[in-house]
């Protein structure tokens, strides 16, 4: 555009063609630099950009998606934010206190204390599950049975609900103390998705999904969410069952065939396949072979930025 305008008035300005090209190239570089600085500042300040300086508008193709895509369904932990680390810390505090107290109360003072394994126990029994379901799965792995209790049990109660409430208190404290940020590329990708006219929904078993999105700066970029509260009210089964992903599509009024699922676990990918999503993107930050084609996702990337033009090469 700049070159065409300059050519139109080249007679009055007396710019030779070579100088016009040089000035146009310089202007383009300056515009690109300004665009990157503006976008970086917006990410740091958690301000969504609705109009960008970049010359080309985002499309499903520039997002690395099929051209007929209408919606994006994102897992939260591991895809958009690093909030899993806060969940792990809160679970470790809650369950280690419970296990230690149980050893004391049962008189097993000399029994070996086995703390909550932040890596194996979390990813095997808790990740991707609603809070109560995760507690049941973990306690069963230790051969422990306790009363279910009631939803309003105090956080110190040794019941399923008491542990759930204790974990929630710990999580909110960690969230307030440490905060949570979006992964590199997540905000840019969501901004581009909105610019391309795609609807965006987040699926997470956490009842604190809204707080996580707000603190990470992603809330203005998310149209709908299926969180732990929706899972409980609508009686949805957790992944690998397709319930939460199908609920997300219903919220948007979009056929799963026209939607793309972004998942970071085998269970998430399996749920998307069962739900018959048109395309599945695996976000692999831990070297998970099971996410990879042909039996896993259609495409696997280390970060959402890898799907954008100029992003890192994906597997």
Tab-separated table of C-alpha atoms in Angstrom:
chain	number	residue	atom	x	y	z
A	1	UNK	CA	0.000	0.000	0.000
A	2	UNK	CA	2.794	2.419	0.917
A	3	UNK	CA	4.660	1.630	-2.290
A	4	UNK	CA	1.534	2.207	-4.412
A	5	UNK	CA	0.880	5.526	-2.699
A	6	UNK	CA	4.463	6.630	-3.144
A	7	UNK	CA	4.407	5.695	-6.825
A	8	UNK	CA	1.249	7.720	-7.306
A	9	UNK	CA	2.973	10.872	-6.174
A	10	UNK	CA	6.499	10.026	-7.279
A	11	UNK	CA	6.329	12.652	-9.952
A	12	UNK	CA	5.834	15.488	-7.482
A	13	UNK	CA	8.229	14.081	-4.878
A	14	UNK	CA	10.844	13.017	-7.422
A	15	UNK	CA	11.605	9.687	-5.659
A	16	UNK	CA	13.410	7.164	-7.850
A	17	UNK	CA	12.010	3.594	-7.852
A	18	UNK	CA	14.971	2.188	-5.900
A	19	UNK	CA	14.536	4.735	-3.116
A	20	UNK	CA	10.813	4.040	-2.966
A	21	UNK	CA	11.519	0.343	-2.436
A	22	UNK	CA	14.088	1.102	0.266
A	23	UNK	CA	11.721	3.433	2.106
A	24	UNK	CA	8.851	0.950	1.792
A	25	UNK	CA	10.979	-1.865	3.190
A	26	UNK	CA	12.101	0.333	6.093
A	27	UNK	CA	8.500	1.318	6.838
A	28	UNK	CA	7.410	-2.329	6.842
A	29	UNK	CA	10.182	-3.281	9.290
A	30	UNK	CA	9.318	-0.370	11.570
A	31	UNK	CA	5.644	-1.351	11.503
A	32	UNK	CA	6.496	-4.967	12.355
A	33	UNK	CA	8.737	-3.876	15.234
A	34	UNK	CA	6.036	-1.563	16.585
A	35	UNK	CA	3.470	-4.369	16.286
A	36	UNK	CA	5.651	-6.794	18.259
A	37	UNK	CA	6.300	-4.204	20.989
A	38	UNK	CA	2.613	-3.343	21.240
A	39	UNK	CA	1.612	-7.010	21.466
A	40	UNK	CA	4.295	-7.750	24.074
A	41	UNK	CA	3.134	-4.808	26.199
A	42	UNK	CA	-0.486	-5.941	25.885
A	43	UNK	CA	0.456	-9.448	27.063
A	44	UNK	CA	2.384	-8.098	30.050
A	45	UNK	CA	-0.513	-5.830	31.040
A	46	UNK	CA	-3.165	-8.481	30.286
A	47	UNK	CA	-4.879	-6.256	27.733
A	48	UNK	CA	-6.492	-7.984	24.725
A	49	UNK	CA	-5.781	-6.391	21.342
A	50	UNK	CA	-8.809	-6.088	19.096
A	51	UNK	CA	-7.005	-4.194	16.327
A	52	UNK	CA	-3.439	-4.992	15.338
A	53	UNK	CA	-0.763	-3.232	13.337
A	54	UNK	CA	0.127	-6.368	11.405
A	55	UNK	CA	-0.876	-6.124	7.778
A	56	UNK	CA	-2.499	-9.527	7.299
A	57	UNK	CA	-5.541	-10.621	9.280
A	58	UNK	CA	-5.566	-13.959	11.071
A	59	UNK	CA	-7.469	-16.845	9.489
A	60	UNK	CA	-7.899	-20.508	10.424
A	61	UNK	CA	-5.076	-21.245	7.979
A	62	UNK	CA	-2.637	-18.843	9.692
A	63	UNK	CA	-3.607	-20.517	12.985
A	64	UNK	CA	-2.579	-23.891	11.580
A	65	UNK	CA	-6.173	-25.145	11.503
A	66	UNK	CA	-8.541	-26.550	8.846
A	67	UNK	CA	-10.176	-23.764	6.791
A	68	UNK	CA	-13.733	-24.703	7.877
A	69	UNK	CA	-12.972	-24.359	11.612
A	70	UNK	CA	-15.570	-22.403	13.606
A	71	UNK	CA	-14.465	-22.938	17.215
A	72	UNK	CA	-11.510	-23.822	19.430
A	73	UNK	CA	-11.914	-25.885	22.609
A	74	UNK	CA	-8.926	-25.520	24.940
A	75	UNK	CA	-7.851	-27.571	27.922
A	76	UNK	CA	-6.615	-25.127	30.574
A	77	UNK	CA	-3.723	-26.673	32.518
A	78	UNK	CA	-0.801	-27.388	30.231
A	79	UNK	CA	-2.349	-25.778	27.147
A	80	UNK	CA	-3.094	-22.183	28.151
A	81	UNK	CA	-1.582	-21.767	31.615
A	82	UNK	CA	0.878	-23.315	34.037
A	83	UNK	CA	-1.753	-23.539	36.772
A	84	UNK	CA	-1.093	-27.267	37.150
A	85	UNK	CA	1.940	-26.402	39.301
A	86	UNK	CA	-0.306	-24.598	41.788
A	87	UNK	CA	-2.764	-27.497	41.825
A	88	UNK	CA	0.097	-29.927	42.491
A	89	UNK	CA	1.412	-27.838	45.395
A	90	UNK	CA	-2.063	-27.573	46.937
A	91	UNK	CA	-2.686	-31.309	46.566
A	92	UNK	CA	0.707	-32.167	48.073
A	93	UNK	CA	0.084	-29.941	51.105
A	94	UNK	CA	-3.431	-31.299	51.643
A	95	UNK	CA	-2.722	-34.990	51.174
A	96	UNK	CA	0.609	-35.032	53.012
A	97	UNK	CA	-1.084	-33.463	56.059
A	98	UNK	CA	-3.847	-36.058	55.850
A	99	UNK	CA	-1.472	-39.015	55.407
A	100	UNK	CA	0.786	-37.867	58.247
A	101	UNK	CA	-2.180	-37.333	60.560
A	102	UNK	CA	-3.565	-40.747	59.664
A	103	UNK	CA	-0.290	-42.456	60.607
A	104	UNK	CA	-0.419	-40.741	63.998
A	105	UNK	CA	-4.093	-41.496	64.632
A	106	UNK	CA	-3.886	-45.179	63.690
A	107	UNK	CA	-0.843	-45.764	65.869
A	108	UNK	CA	1.366	-46.599	62.896
A	109	UNK	CA	4.142	-44.371	64.202
A	110	UNK	CA	6.871	-46.563	62.781
A	111	UNK	CA	5.193	-47.275	59.444
A	112	UNK	CA	6.993	-45.738	56.500
A	113	UNK	CA	5.410	-42.419	55.572
A	114	UNK	CA	4.781	-42.253	51.819
A	115	UNK	CA	4.201	-38.643	50.826
A	116	UNK	CA	2.138	-37.585	47.853
A	117	UNK	CA	4.235	-38.063	44.711
A	118	UNK	CA	3.927	-34.726	42.910
A	119	UNK	CA	4.711	-36.224	39.539
A	120	UNK	CA	3.364	-39.764	39.413
A	121	UNK	CA	0.434	-39.524	41.833
A	122	UNK	CA	-0.843	-36.260	40.403
A	123	UNK	CA	-0.726	-37.276	36.747
A	124	UNK	CA	-1.933	-40.819	37.407
A	125	UNK	CA	-4.849	-40.217	39.771
A	126	UNK	CA	-5.795	-36.534	39.867
A	127	UNK	CA	-5.031	-34.554	36.702
A	128	UNK	CA	-8.102	-33.874	34.602
A	129	UNK	CA	-10.566	-35.080	37.245
A	130	UNK	CA	-12.992	-33.084	39.400
A	131	UNK	CA	-11.723	-32.641	42.961
A	132	UNK	CA	-13.869	-35.329	44.628
A	133	UNK	CA	-13.127	-37.869	41.915
A	134	UNK	CA	-9.401	-37.227	42.223
A	135	UNK	CA	-9.468	-37.750	45.990
A	136	UNK	CA	-11.332	-41.040	45.624
A	137	UNK	CA	-8.817	-42.252	43.016
A	138	UNK	CA	-5.767	-41.306	45.090
A	139	UNK	CA	-7.065	-42.769	48.362
A	140	UNK	CA	-8.022	-45.986	46.576
A	141	UNK	CA	-4.431	-46.276	45.315
A	142	UNK	CA	-3.299	-46.237	48.970
A	143	UNK	CA	-6.002	-48.627	50.133
A	144	UNK	CA	-7.640	-45.903	52.238
A	145	UNK	CA	-11.381	-45.458	52.712
A	146	UNK	CA	-12.965	-42.534	54.566
A	147	UNK	CA	-16.503	-41.189	54.874
A	148	UNK	CA	-17.834	-39.008	52.087
A	149	UNK	CA	-19.087	-36.368	54.511
A	150	UNK	CA	-20.993	-33.285	53.375
A	151	UNK	CA	-20.185	-30.375	51.023
A	152	UNK	CA	-19.995	-27.928	53.940
A	153	UNK	CA	-17.534	-30.025	55.975
A	154	UNK	CA	-14.764	-27.841	57.495
A	155	UNK	CA	-11.430	-28.012	55.723
A	156	UNK	CA	-9.931	-29.904	58.654
A	157	UNK	CA	-12.441	-32.771	58.500
A	158	UNK	CA	-11.075	-36.178	57.495
A	159	UNK	CA	-13.826	-36.798	54.972
A	160	UNK	CA	-13.813	-36.678	51.180
A	161	UNK	CA	-15.508	-33.283	51.218
A	162	UNK	CA	-13.256	-32.086	54.039
A	163	UNK	CA	-10.142	-32.918	52.003
A	164	UNK	CA	-11.679	-31.287	48.930
A	165	UNK	CA	-12.371	-28.095	50.868
A	166	UNK	CA	-8.890	-28.150	52.397
A	167	UNK	CA	-7.335	-28.494	48.945
A	168	UNK	CA	-9.421	-25.607	47.625
A	169	UNK	CA	-8.309	-23.337	50.457
A	170	UNK	CA	-4.673	-24.248	49.809
A	171	UNK	CA	-5.066	-23.645	46.070
A	172	UNK	CA	-6.591	-20.190	46.535
A	173	UNK	CA	-3.787	-19.272	48.948
A	174	UNK	CA	-1.105	-20.383	46.481
A	175	UNK	CA	-2.913	-18.591	43.656
A	176	UNK	CA	-2.975	-15.373	45.683
A	177	UNK	CA	0.676	-15.693	46.738
A	178	UNK	CA	2.268	-16.898	43.517
A	179	UNK	CA	-0.194	-15.965	40.794
A	180	UNK	CA	-0.484	-17.713	37.461
A	181	UNK	CA	0.555	-16.679	33.957
A	182	UNK	CA	-0.325	-17.853	30.493
A	183	UNK	CA	2.203	-19.928	28.587
A	184	UNK	CA	4.222	-18.192	25.897
A	185	UNK	CA	2.101	-17.989	22.786
A	186	UNK	CA	-1.250	-18.638	24.482
A	187	UNK	CA	-2.465	-15.037	24.569
A	188	UNK	CA	-1.228	-14.349	21.030
A	189	UNK	CA	-2.967	-17.460	19.786
A	190	UNK	CA	-6.268	-16.575	21.451
A	191	UNK	CA	-6.058	-13.029	20.089
A	192	UNK	CA	-5.490	-14.379	16.593
A	193	UNK	CA	-8.359	-16.857	17.018
A	194	UNK	CA	-10.753	-14.003	17.820
A	195	UNK	CA	-9.415	-11.946	14.942
A	196	UNK	CA	-10.154	-14.925	12.688
A	197	UNK	CA	-13.753	-14.988	13.959
A	198	UNK	CA	-13.407	-18.259	15.887
A	199	UNK	CA	-15.284	-18.898	19.143
A	200	UNK	CA	-13.103	-19.987	22.072
A	201	UNK	CA	-14.134	-22.127	25.032
A	202	UNK	CA	-12.065	-23.506	27.930
A	203	UNK	CA	-12.680	-26.908	29.512
A	204	UNK	CA	-11.282	-27.611	32.977
A	205	UNK	CA	-12.359	-29.707	35.989
A	206	UNK	CA	-11.276	-26.881	38.304
A	207	UNK	CA	-13.993	-24.875	40.059
A	208	UNK	CA	-11.478	-22.002	40.071
A	209	UNK	CA	-11.235	-21.779	36.275
A	210	UNK	CA	-12.693	-18.257	36.197
A	211	UNK	CA	-10.127	-16.989	38.730
A	212	UNK	CA	-7.260	-18.611	36.811
A	213	UNK	CA	-8.372	-17.064	33.516
A	214	UNK	CA	-8.801	-13.660	35.139
A	215	UNK	CA	-5.400	-13.660	36.809
A	216	UNK	CA	-3.604	-14.942	33.706
A	217	UNK	CA	-5.192	-12.206	31.567
A	218	UNK	CA	-7.000	-14.663	29.286
A	219	UNK	CA	-10.555	-14.075	30.542
A	220	UNK	CA	-11.482	-11.432	27.904
A	221	UNK	CA	-10.402	-13.845	25.175
A	222	UNK	CA	-12.599	-16.770	26.269
A	223	UNK	CA	-16.237	-16.875	25.132
A	224	UNK	CA	-17.420	-19.785	27.289
A	225	UNK	CA	-16.081	-22.217	29.864
A	226	UNK	CA	-17.003	-25.690	31.067
A	227	UNK	CA	-15.517	-25.816	34.575
A	228	UNK	CA	-15.877	-27.904	37.713
A	229	UNK	CA	-19.126	-26.168	38.578
A	230	UNK	CA	-20.660	-26.972	35.182
A	231	UNK	CA	-19.393	-30.546	35.405
A	232	UNK	CA	-21.185	-30.988	38.746
A	233	UNK	CA	-24.437	-29.274	37.731
A	234	UNK	CA	-24.670	-31.042	34.367
A	235	UNK	CA	-23.406	-34.359	35.775
A	236	UNK	CA	-20.689	-34.637	33.121
A	237	UNK	CA	-18.178	-37.476	33.119
A	238	UNK	CA	-14.484	-36.580	33.084
A	239	UNK	CA	-12.089	-37.377	30.248
A	240	UNK	CA	-11.493	-39.771	28.500
A	241	UNK	CA	-15.284	-39.643	28.239
A	242	UNK	CA	-16.365	-36.987	25.695
A	243	UNK	CA	-18.992	-35.297	27.891
A	244	UNK	CA	-17.152	-32.043	28.698
A	245	UNK	CA	-16.017	-31.476	25.108
A	246	UNK	CA	-19.493	-32.125	23.727
A	247	UNK	CA	-20.912	-29.749	26.347
A	248	UNK	CA	-18.467	-27.084	25.120
A	249	UNK	CA	-19.711	-27.475	21.557
A	250	UNK	CA	-23.323	-27.280	22.725
A	251	UNK	CA	-22.568	-24.014	24.527
A	252	UNK	CA	-21.260	-22.559	21.278
A	253	UNK	CA	-23.845	-24.173	19.037
A	254	UNK	CA	-21.056	-25.680	16.914
A	255	UNK	CA	-20.824	-29.160	15.393
A	256	UNK	CA	-17.738	-30.968	16.795
A	257	UNK	CA	-16.666	-31.625	13.205
A	258	UNK	CA	-16.182	-27.862	12.798
A	259	UNK	CA	-14.272	-27.506	16.085
A	260	UNK	CA	-10.639	-28.085	17.087
A	261	UNK	CA	-9.663	-29.552	20.472
A	262	UNK	CA	-6.382	-28.560	22.126
A	263	UNK	CA	-5.310	-31.225	24.628
A	264	UNK	CA	-2.212	-32.122	26.630
A	265	UNK	CA	-3.068	-35.632	27.871
A	266	UNK	CA	-3.863	-38.968	26.297
A	267	UNK	CA	-7.263	-38.883	28.017
A	268	UNK	CA	-8.017	-35.497	26.479
A	269	UNK	CA	-7.064	-36.628	22.993
A	270	UNK	CA	-9.144	-39.798	23.410
A	271	UNK	CA	-12.144	-37.718	24.511
A	272	UNK	CA	-11.812	-35.484	21.443
A	273	UNK	CA	-11.613	-38.517	19.156
A	274	UNK	CA	-14.706	-40.054	20.736
A	275	UNK	CA	-16.533	-36.737	20.411
A	276	UNK	CA	-15.604	-36.780	16.694
A	277	UNK	CA	-13.828	-33.426	16.660
A	278	UNK	CA	-12.737	-32.393	13.193
A	279	UNK	CA	-9.140	-31.775	14.292
A	280	UNK	CA	-7.110	-32.398	17.445
A	281	UNK	CA	-3.950	-30.531	18.473
A	282	UNK	CA	-1.744	-32.063	21.154
A	283	UNK	CA	0.336	-29.683	23.276
A	284	UNK	CA	3.293	-31.751	24.440
A	285	UNK	CA	5.470	-30.192	27.123
A	286	UNK	CA	6.576	-33.495	28.677
A	287	UNK	CA	7.547	-35.727	25.731
A	288	UNK	CA	4.400	-37.851	25.697
A	289	UNK	CA	4.678	-40.363	22.878
A	290	UNK	CA	1.009	-41.335	23.210
A	291	UNK	CA	-0.086	-37.894	21.963
A	292	UNK	CA	1.558	-38.315	18.601
A	293	UNK	CA	0.000	-39.390	15.284
A	294	UNK	CA	-1.380	-41.631	13.936
A	295	UNK	CA	-3.282	-42.789	17.034
A	296	UNK	CA	-3.062	-39.517	18.961
A	297	UNK	CA	-3.579	-35.938	17.854
A	298	UNK	CA	-3.555	-34.735	14.247
A	299	UNK	CA	-0.645	-32.470	15.122
A	300	UNK	CA	1.590	-32.098	18.171
A	301	UNK	CA	3.349	-28.864	19.170
A	302	UNK	CA	5.398	-27.759	22.200
A	303	UNK	CA	3.469	-24.483	22.514
A	304	UNK	CA	0.584	-22.768	20.724
A	305	UNK	CA	3.064	-20.297	19.246
A	306	UNK	CA	4.371	-23.120	17.074
A	307	UNK	CA	1.091	-23.073	15.145
A	308	UNK	CA	1.448	-19.415	14.182
A	309	UNK	CA	3.447	-18.099	11.192
A	310	UNK	CA	7.122	-18.044	12.110
A	311	UNK	CA	6.549	-20.292	15.123
A	312	UNK	CA	8.834	-23.121	16.200
A	313	UNK	CA	8.830	-26.296	14.141
A	314	UNK	CA	6.386	-28.851	15.538
A	315	UNK	CA	6.539	-32.618	15.493
